[in-house]
Tab-separated table of C-alpha atoms and ligand atoms in Angstrom:
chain	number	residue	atom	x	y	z
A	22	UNK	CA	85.371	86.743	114.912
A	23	UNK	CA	88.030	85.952	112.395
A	24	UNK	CA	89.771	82.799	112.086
A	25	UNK	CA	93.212	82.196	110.397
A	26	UNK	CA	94.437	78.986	108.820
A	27	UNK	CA	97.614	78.738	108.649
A	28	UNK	CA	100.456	76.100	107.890
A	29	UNK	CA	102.757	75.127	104.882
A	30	UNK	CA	101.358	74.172	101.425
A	31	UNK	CA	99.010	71.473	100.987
A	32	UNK	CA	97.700	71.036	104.641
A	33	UNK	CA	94.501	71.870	103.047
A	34	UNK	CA	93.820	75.237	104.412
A	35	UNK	CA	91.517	76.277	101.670
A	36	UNK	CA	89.397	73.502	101.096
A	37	UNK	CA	88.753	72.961	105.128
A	38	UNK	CA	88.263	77.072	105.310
A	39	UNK	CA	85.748	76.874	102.728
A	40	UNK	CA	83.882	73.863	104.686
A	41	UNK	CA	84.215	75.492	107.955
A	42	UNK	CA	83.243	78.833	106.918
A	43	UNK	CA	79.684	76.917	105.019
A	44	UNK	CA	79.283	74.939	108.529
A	45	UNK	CA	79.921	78.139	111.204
A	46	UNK	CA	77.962	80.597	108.529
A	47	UNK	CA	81.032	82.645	108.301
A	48	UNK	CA	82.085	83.935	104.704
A	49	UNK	CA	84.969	82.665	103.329
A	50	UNK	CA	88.711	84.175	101.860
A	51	UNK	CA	91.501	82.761	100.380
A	52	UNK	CA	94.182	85.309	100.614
A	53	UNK	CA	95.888	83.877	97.743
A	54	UNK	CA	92.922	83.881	95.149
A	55	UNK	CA	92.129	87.905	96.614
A	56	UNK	CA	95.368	88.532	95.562
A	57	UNK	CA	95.205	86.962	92.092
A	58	UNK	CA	91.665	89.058	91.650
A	59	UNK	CA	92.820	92.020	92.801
A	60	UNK	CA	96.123	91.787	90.324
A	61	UNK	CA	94.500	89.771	87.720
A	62	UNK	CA	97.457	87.792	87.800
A	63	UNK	CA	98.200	84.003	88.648
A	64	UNK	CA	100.290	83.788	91.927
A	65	UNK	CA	103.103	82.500	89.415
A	66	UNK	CA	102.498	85.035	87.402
A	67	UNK	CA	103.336	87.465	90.159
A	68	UNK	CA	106.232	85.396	91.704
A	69	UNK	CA	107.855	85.480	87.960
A	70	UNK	CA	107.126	89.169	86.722
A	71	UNK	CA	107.065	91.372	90.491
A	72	UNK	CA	109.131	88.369	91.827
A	73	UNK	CA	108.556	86.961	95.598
A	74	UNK	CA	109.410	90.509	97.841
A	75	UNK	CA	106.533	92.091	95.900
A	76	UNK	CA	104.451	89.585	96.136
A	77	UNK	CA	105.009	89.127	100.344
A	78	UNK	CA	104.139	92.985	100.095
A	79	UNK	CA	100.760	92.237	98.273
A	80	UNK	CA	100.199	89.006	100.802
A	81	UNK	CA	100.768	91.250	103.153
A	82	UNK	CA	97.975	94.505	102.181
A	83	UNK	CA	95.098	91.278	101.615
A	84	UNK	CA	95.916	90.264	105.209
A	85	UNK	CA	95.728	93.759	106.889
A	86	UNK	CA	92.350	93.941	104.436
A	87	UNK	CA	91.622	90.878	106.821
A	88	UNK	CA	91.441	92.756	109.595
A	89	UNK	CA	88.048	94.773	108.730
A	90	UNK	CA	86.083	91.704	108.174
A	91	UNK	CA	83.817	90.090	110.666
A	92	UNK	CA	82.980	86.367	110.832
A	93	UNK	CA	85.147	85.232	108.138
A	94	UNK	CA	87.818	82.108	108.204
A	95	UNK	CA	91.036	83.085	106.062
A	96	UNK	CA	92.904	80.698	104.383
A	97	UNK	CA	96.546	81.913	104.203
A	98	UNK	CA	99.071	81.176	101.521
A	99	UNK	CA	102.196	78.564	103.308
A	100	UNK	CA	104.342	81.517	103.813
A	101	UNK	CA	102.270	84.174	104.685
A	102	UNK	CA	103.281	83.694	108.888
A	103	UNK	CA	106.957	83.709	108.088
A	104	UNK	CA	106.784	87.551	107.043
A	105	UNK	CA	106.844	91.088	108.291
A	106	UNK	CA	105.138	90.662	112.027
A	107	UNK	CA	101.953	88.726	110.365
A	108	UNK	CA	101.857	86.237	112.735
A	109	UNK	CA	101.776	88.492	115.446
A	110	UNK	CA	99.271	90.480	113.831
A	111	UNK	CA	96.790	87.636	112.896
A	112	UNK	CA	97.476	86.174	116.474
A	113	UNK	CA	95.907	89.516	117.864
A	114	UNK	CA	93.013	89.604	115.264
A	115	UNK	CA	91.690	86.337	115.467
A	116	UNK	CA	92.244	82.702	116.323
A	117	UNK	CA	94.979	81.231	114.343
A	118	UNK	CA	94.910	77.457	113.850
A	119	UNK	CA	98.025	75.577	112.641
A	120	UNK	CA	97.176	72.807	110.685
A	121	UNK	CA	100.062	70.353	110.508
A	122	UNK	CA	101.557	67.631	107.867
A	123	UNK	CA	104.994	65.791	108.282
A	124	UNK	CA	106.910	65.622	104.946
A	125	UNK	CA	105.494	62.247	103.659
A	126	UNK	CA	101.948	63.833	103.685
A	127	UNK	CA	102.810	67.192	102.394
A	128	UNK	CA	104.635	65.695	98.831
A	129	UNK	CA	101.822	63.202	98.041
A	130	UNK	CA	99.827	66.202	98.495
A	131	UNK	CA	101.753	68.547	96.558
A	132	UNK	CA	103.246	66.048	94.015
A	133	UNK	CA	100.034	66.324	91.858
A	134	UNK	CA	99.457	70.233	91.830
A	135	UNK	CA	103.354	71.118	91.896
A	136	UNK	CA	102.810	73.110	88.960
A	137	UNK	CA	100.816	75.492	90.562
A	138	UNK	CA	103.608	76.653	92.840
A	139	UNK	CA	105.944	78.892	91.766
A	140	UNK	CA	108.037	77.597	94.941
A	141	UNK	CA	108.270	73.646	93.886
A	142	UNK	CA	107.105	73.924	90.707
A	143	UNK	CA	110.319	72.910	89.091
A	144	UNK	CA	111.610	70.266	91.522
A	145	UNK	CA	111.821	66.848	91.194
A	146	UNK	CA	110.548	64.558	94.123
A	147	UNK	CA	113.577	64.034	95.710
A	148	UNK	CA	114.124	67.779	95.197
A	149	UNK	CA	110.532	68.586	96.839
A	150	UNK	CA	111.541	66.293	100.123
A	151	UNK	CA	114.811	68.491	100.618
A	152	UNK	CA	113.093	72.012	100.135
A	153	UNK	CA	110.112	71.077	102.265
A	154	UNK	CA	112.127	69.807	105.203
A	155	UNK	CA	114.210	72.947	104.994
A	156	UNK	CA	111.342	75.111	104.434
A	157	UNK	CA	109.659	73.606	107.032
A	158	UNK	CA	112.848	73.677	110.114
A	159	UNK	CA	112.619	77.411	109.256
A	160	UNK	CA	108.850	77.425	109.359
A	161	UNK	CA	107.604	75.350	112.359
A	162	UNK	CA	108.687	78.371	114.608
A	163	UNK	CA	106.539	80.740	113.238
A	164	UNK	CA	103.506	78.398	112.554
A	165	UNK	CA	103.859	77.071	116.603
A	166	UNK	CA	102.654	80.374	117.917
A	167	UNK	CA	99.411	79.861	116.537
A	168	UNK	CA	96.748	79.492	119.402
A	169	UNK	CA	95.412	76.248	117.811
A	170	UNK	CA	97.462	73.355	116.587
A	171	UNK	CA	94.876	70.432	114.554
A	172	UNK	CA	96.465	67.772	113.072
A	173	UNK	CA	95.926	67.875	109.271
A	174	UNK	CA	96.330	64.098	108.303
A	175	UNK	CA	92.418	62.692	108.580
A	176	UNK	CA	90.965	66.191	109.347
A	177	UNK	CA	87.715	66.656	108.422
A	178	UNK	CA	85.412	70.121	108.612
A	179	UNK	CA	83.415	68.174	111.619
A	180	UNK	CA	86.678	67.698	113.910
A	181	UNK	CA	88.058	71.292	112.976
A	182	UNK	CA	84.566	72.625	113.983
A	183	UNK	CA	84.552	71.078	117.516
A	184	UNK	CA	88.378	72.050	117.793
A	185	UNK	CA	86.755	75.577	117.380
A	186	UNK	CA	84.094	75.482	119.240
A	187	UNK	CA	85.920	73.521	122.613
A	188	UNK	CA	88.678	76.262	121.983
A	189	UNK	CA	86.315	79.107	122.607
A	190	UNK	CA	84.460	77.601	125.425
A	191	UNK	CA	88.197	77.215	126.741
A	192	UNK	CA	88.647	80.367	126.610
A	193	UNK	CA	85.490	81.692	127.902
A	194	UNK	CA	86.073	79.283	131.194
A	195	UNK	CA	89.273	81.062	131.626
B	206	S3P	C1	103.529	79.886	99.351
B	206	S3P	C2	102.334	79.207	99.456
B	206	S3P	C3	101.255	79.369	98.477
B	206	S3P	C4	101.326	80.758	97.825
B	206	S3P	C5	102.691	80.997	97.255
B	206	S3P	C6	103.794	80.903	98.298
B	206	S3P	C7	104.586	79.632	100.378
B	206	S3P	O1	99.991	79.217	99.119
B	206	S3P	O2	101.017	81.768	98.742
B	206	S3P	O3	102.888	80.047	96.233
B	206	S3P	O4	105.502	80.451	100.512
B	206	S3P	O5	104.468	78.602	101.092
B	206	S3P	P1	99.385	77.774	99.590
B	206	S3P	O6	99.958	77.468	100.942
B	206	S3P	O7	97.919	78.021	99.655
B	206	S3P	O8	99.780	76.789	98.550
Protein backbone atom coordinates (compact mmCIF):
# COMPACT_ATOMS: atom_id res chain seq x y z
CA UNK A 1 0.00 0.00 0.00
CA UNK A 2 1.19 3.45 -0.84
CA UNK A 3 -0.11 6.53 0.54
CA UNK A 4 0.18 10.07 -1.01
CA UNK A 5 0.15 13.37 0.85
CA UNK A 6 -0.73 15.87 -0.93
CA UNK A 7 -1.78 19.66 -0.61
CA UNK A 8 -0.10 23.17 -1.04
CA UNK A 9 3.08 24.19 0.87
CA UNK A 10 3.26 24.13 4.47
CA UNK A 11 0.24 21.81 5.32
CA UNK A 12 2.89 19.76 6.81
CA UNK A 13 3.01 16.87 4.51
CA UNK A 14 6.49 15.86 5.38
CA UNK A 15 6.70 16.07 8.90
CA UNK A 16 3.10 14.12 9.39
CA UNK A 17 4.47 11.49 6.49
CA UNK A 18 7.46 10.92 8.44
CA UNK A 19 5.25 10.32 11.77
CA UNK A 20 2.78 8.25 10.03
CA UNK A 21 5.12 6.22 8.13
CA UNK A 22 7.22 5.51 12.01
CA UNK A 23 3.54 4.73 13.50
CA UNK A 24 2.04 2.30 10.39
CA UNK A 25 5.84 0.76 9.94
CA UNK A 26 5.82 1.98 6.45
CA UNK A 27 9.15 3.63 5.09
CA UNK A 28 9.10 6.99 4.38
CA UNK A 29 9.81 9.53 0.99
CA UNK A 30 9.83 12.95 0.47
CA UNK A 31 9.68 13.42 -3.21
CA UNK A 32 11.26 16.68 -2.92
CA UNK A 33 14.46 15.68 -0.85
CA UNK A 34 14.74 12.31 -3.60
CA UNK A 35 14.93 14.78 -6.02
CA UNK A 36 17.55 17.03 -4.41
CA UNK A 37 19.70 13.55 -3.78
CA UNK A 38 19.33 12.29 -6.90
CA UNK A 39 20.48 15.89 -8.58
CA UNK A 40 22.61 16.95 -5.78
CA UNK A 41 21.00 20.10 -6.11
CA UNK A 42 18.74 22.29 -3.71
CA UNK A 43 15.12 22.47 -5.12
CA UNK A 44 16.10 26.29 -5.67
CA UNK A 45 18.93 25.39 -7.09
CA UNK A 46 17.03 23.48 -9.73
CA UNK A 47 14.10 25.99 -10.07
CA UNK A 48 16.99 28.76 -10.84
CA UNK A 49 19.55 26.81 -13.14
CA UNK A 50 16.94 23.93 -15.12
CA UNK A 51 14.13 26.44 -14.20
CA UNK A 52 10.45 25.11 -13.06
CA UNK A 53 9.39 22.84 -16.54
CA UNK A 54 12.51 20.78 -15.80
CA UNK A 55 12.07 20.51 -12.57
CA UNK A 56 7.99 19.31 -12.92
CA UNK A 57 9.77 16.73 -15.35
CA UNK A 58 12.15 15.49 -12.50
CA UNK A 59 8.97 15.70 -9.86
CA UNK A 60 7.46 13.87 -12.15
CA UNK A 61 10.25 10.55 -12.84
CA UNK A 62 10.52 10.45 -8.49
CA UNK A 63 6.73 10.00 -8.52
CA UNK A 64 6.46 7.25 -11.25
CA UNK A 65 9.71 5.80 -9.07
CA UNK A 66 6.77 5.86 -6.44
CA UNK A 67 4.97 3.50 -8.02
CA UNK A 68 7.43 0.36 -7.38
CA UNK A 69 7.48 0.83 -3.73
CA UNK A 70 5.38 -1.04 -1.27
CA UNK A 71 4.23 0.27 2.13
CA UNK A 72 5.61 3.63 1.88
CA UNK A 73 3.71 7.20 2.62
CA UNK A 74 5.00 9.94 0.03
CA UNK A 75 5.14 13.30 0.85
CA UNK A 76 4.63 15.36 -2.35
CA UNK A 77 6.03 18.76 -3.14
CA UNK A 78 2.63 21.62 -3.22
CA UNK A 79 2.53 21.36 -6.90
CA UNK A 80 3.26 18.07 -7.73
CA UNK A 81 -0.96 17.20 -8.34
CA UNK A 82 -1.33 20.19 -10.59
CA UNK A 83 0.95 18.48 -13.37
CA UNK A 84 1.01 16.08 -16.26
CA UNK A 85 -1.97 13.43 -15.17
CA UNK A 86 -0.19 12.90 -11.54
CA UNK A 87 -3.12 13.12 -9.75
CA UNK A 88 -4.76 10.66 -11.67
CA UNK A 89 -1.90 8.50 -11.51
CA UNK A 90 -1.29 8.64 -7.67
CA UNK A 91 -5.18 8.34 -7.27
CA UNK A 92 -4.83 4.81 -8.99
CA UNK A 93 -1.62 3.83 -7.03
CA UNK A 94 -2.51 4.53 -3.69
CA UNK A 95 -4.66 6.49 -1.29
CA UNK A 96 -4.20 10.13 -1.69
CA UNK A 97 -5.01 12.31 1.32
CA UNK A 98 -5.48 16.10 0.92
CA UNK A 99 -4.41 17.83 3.77
CA UNK A 100 -5.94 21.30 3.88
CA UNK A 101 -4.94 24.99 5.27
CA UNK A 102 -6.95 28.27 4.51
CA UNK A 103 -4.59 31.22 3.72
CA UNK A 104 -4.15 32.57 7.33
CA UNK A 105 -2.59 29.15 8.32
CA UNK A 106 -0.56 28.54 5.29
CA UNK A 107 1.58 32.23 5.60
CA UNK A 108 2.28 31.88 9.36
CA UNK A 109 3.47 28.64 8.25
CA UNK A 110 5.42 29.63 5.39
CA UNK A 111 6.41 33.16 6.60
CA UNK A 112 9.38 31.65 8.58
CA UNK A 113 10.90 29.16 5.91
CA UNK A 114 9.98 31.46 2.78
CA UNK A 115 13.43 31.30 1.83
CA UNK A 116 13.39 27.88 1.09
CA UNK A 117 10.92 28.27 -1.75
CA UNK A 118 11.94 29.23 -4.85
CA UNK A 119 8.05 30.03 -5.43
CA UNK A 120 7.59 32.78 -2.42
CA UNK A 121 10.87 33.19 -1.64
CA UNK A 122 11.02 36.76 -2.73
CA UNK A 123 7.57 38.04 -1.69
CA UNK A 124 6.66 40.16 0.85
CA UNK A 125 3.65 39.18 3.18
CA UNK A 126 1.15 40.94 1.56
CA UNK A 127 2.71 39.56 -1.65
CA UNK A 128 2.58 35.82 -0.16
CA UNK A 129 -1.43 36.32 0.71
CA UNK A 130 -2.10 37.29 -3.08
CA UNK A 131 0.03 34.38 -4.70
CA UNK A 132 -1.31 31.79 -2.28
CA UNK A 133 -4.96 32.63 -2.81
CA UNK A 134 -4.34 32.54 -6.53
CA UNK A 135 -2.26 29.56 -6.36
CA UNK A 136 -4.58 28.01 -4.36
CA UNK A 137 -8.26 28.91 -6.67
CA UNK A 138 -6.17 27.13 -9.35
CA UNK A 139 -5.14 24.36 -7.01
CA UNK A 140 -8.15 23.25 -4.87
CA UNK A 141 -9.46 21.42 -8.08
CA UNK A 142 -6.81 19.21 -8.46
CA UNK A 143 -6.08 18.58 -4.69
CA UNK A 144 -10.25 17.76 -4.22
CA UNK A 145 -9.96 14.54 -6.14
CA UNK A 146 -7.93 13.09 -3.59
CA UNK A 147 -9.83 10.10 -1.88
CA UNK A 148 -9.10 11.57 1.61
CA UNK A 149 -9.59 15.14 2.67
CA UNK A 150 -7.99 15.73 6.72
CA UNK A 151 -8.03 18.95 7.91
CA UNK A 152 -4.44 20.19 8.49
CA UNK A 153 -4.96 22.92 11.25
CA UNK A 154 -4.52 20.73 14.76
CA UNK A 155 -3.60 17.47 12.90
CA UNK A 156 -1.65 15.29 14.65
CA UNK A 157 0.03 11.69 13.39
CA UNK A 158 -2.72 9.97 15.90
CA UNK A 159 -5.90 11.57 14.03
CA UNK A 160 -4.26 11.05 10.46
CA UNK A 161 -3.68 7.38 11.53
CA UNK A 162 -7.35 6.64 12.44
CA UNK A 163 -8.41 8.75 9.27
CA UNK A 164 -6.37 5.88 7.58
CA UNK A 165 -7.28 3.19 9.17
CA UNK A 166 -11.49 4.07 9.26
CA UNK A 167 -10.83 4.87 5.46
CA UNK A 168 -9.73 1.37 4.68
CA UNK A 169 -12.20 -0.40 6.78
CA UNK A 170 -14.62 1.92 4.62
CA UNK A 171 -13.57 0.62 1.91
CA UNK A 172 -13.34 -2.94 2.75
CA UNK A 173 -17.27 -2.68 3.98
CA UNK A 174 -18.01 -1.51 0.56
C1 LIG B 1 6.21 23.62 -4.75
C2 LIG B 1 6.24 23.07 -3.48
C3 LIG B 1 7.49 22.64 -2.85
C4 LIG B 1 8.52 22.23 -3.92
C5 LIG B 1 8.71 23.34 -4.91
C6 LIG B 1 7.42 23.73 -5.61
C7 LIG B 1 4.89 24.06 -5.30
O1 LIG B 1 7.24 21.53 -1.99
O2 LIG B 1 8.13 21.07 -4.58
O3 LIG B 1 9.24 24.44 -4.21
O4 LIG B 1 4.78 24.22 -6.52
O5 LIG B 1 3.95 24.21 -4.49
P1 LIG B 1 6.52 21.65 -0.54
O6 LIG B 1 5.04 21.63 -0.77
O7 LIG B 1 6.98 20.43 0.18
O8 LIG B 1 7.00 22.92 0.07
Amino acid sequence: MRIYLIGYMGTGKSSMGKKLAARMDFSFIDLDRRIENEQKKTITQLFIEKGEDDFRFLERLALHQTFEIENAIIATGGGAPIFFDNMEMMNAKGLCIYLRANTDVLISRLLPNQHLRPLIASLNQAELQDFIEGQLEKRIPFYEKAQLHVESKDLTPAILHKEVVSWLQNQNNS
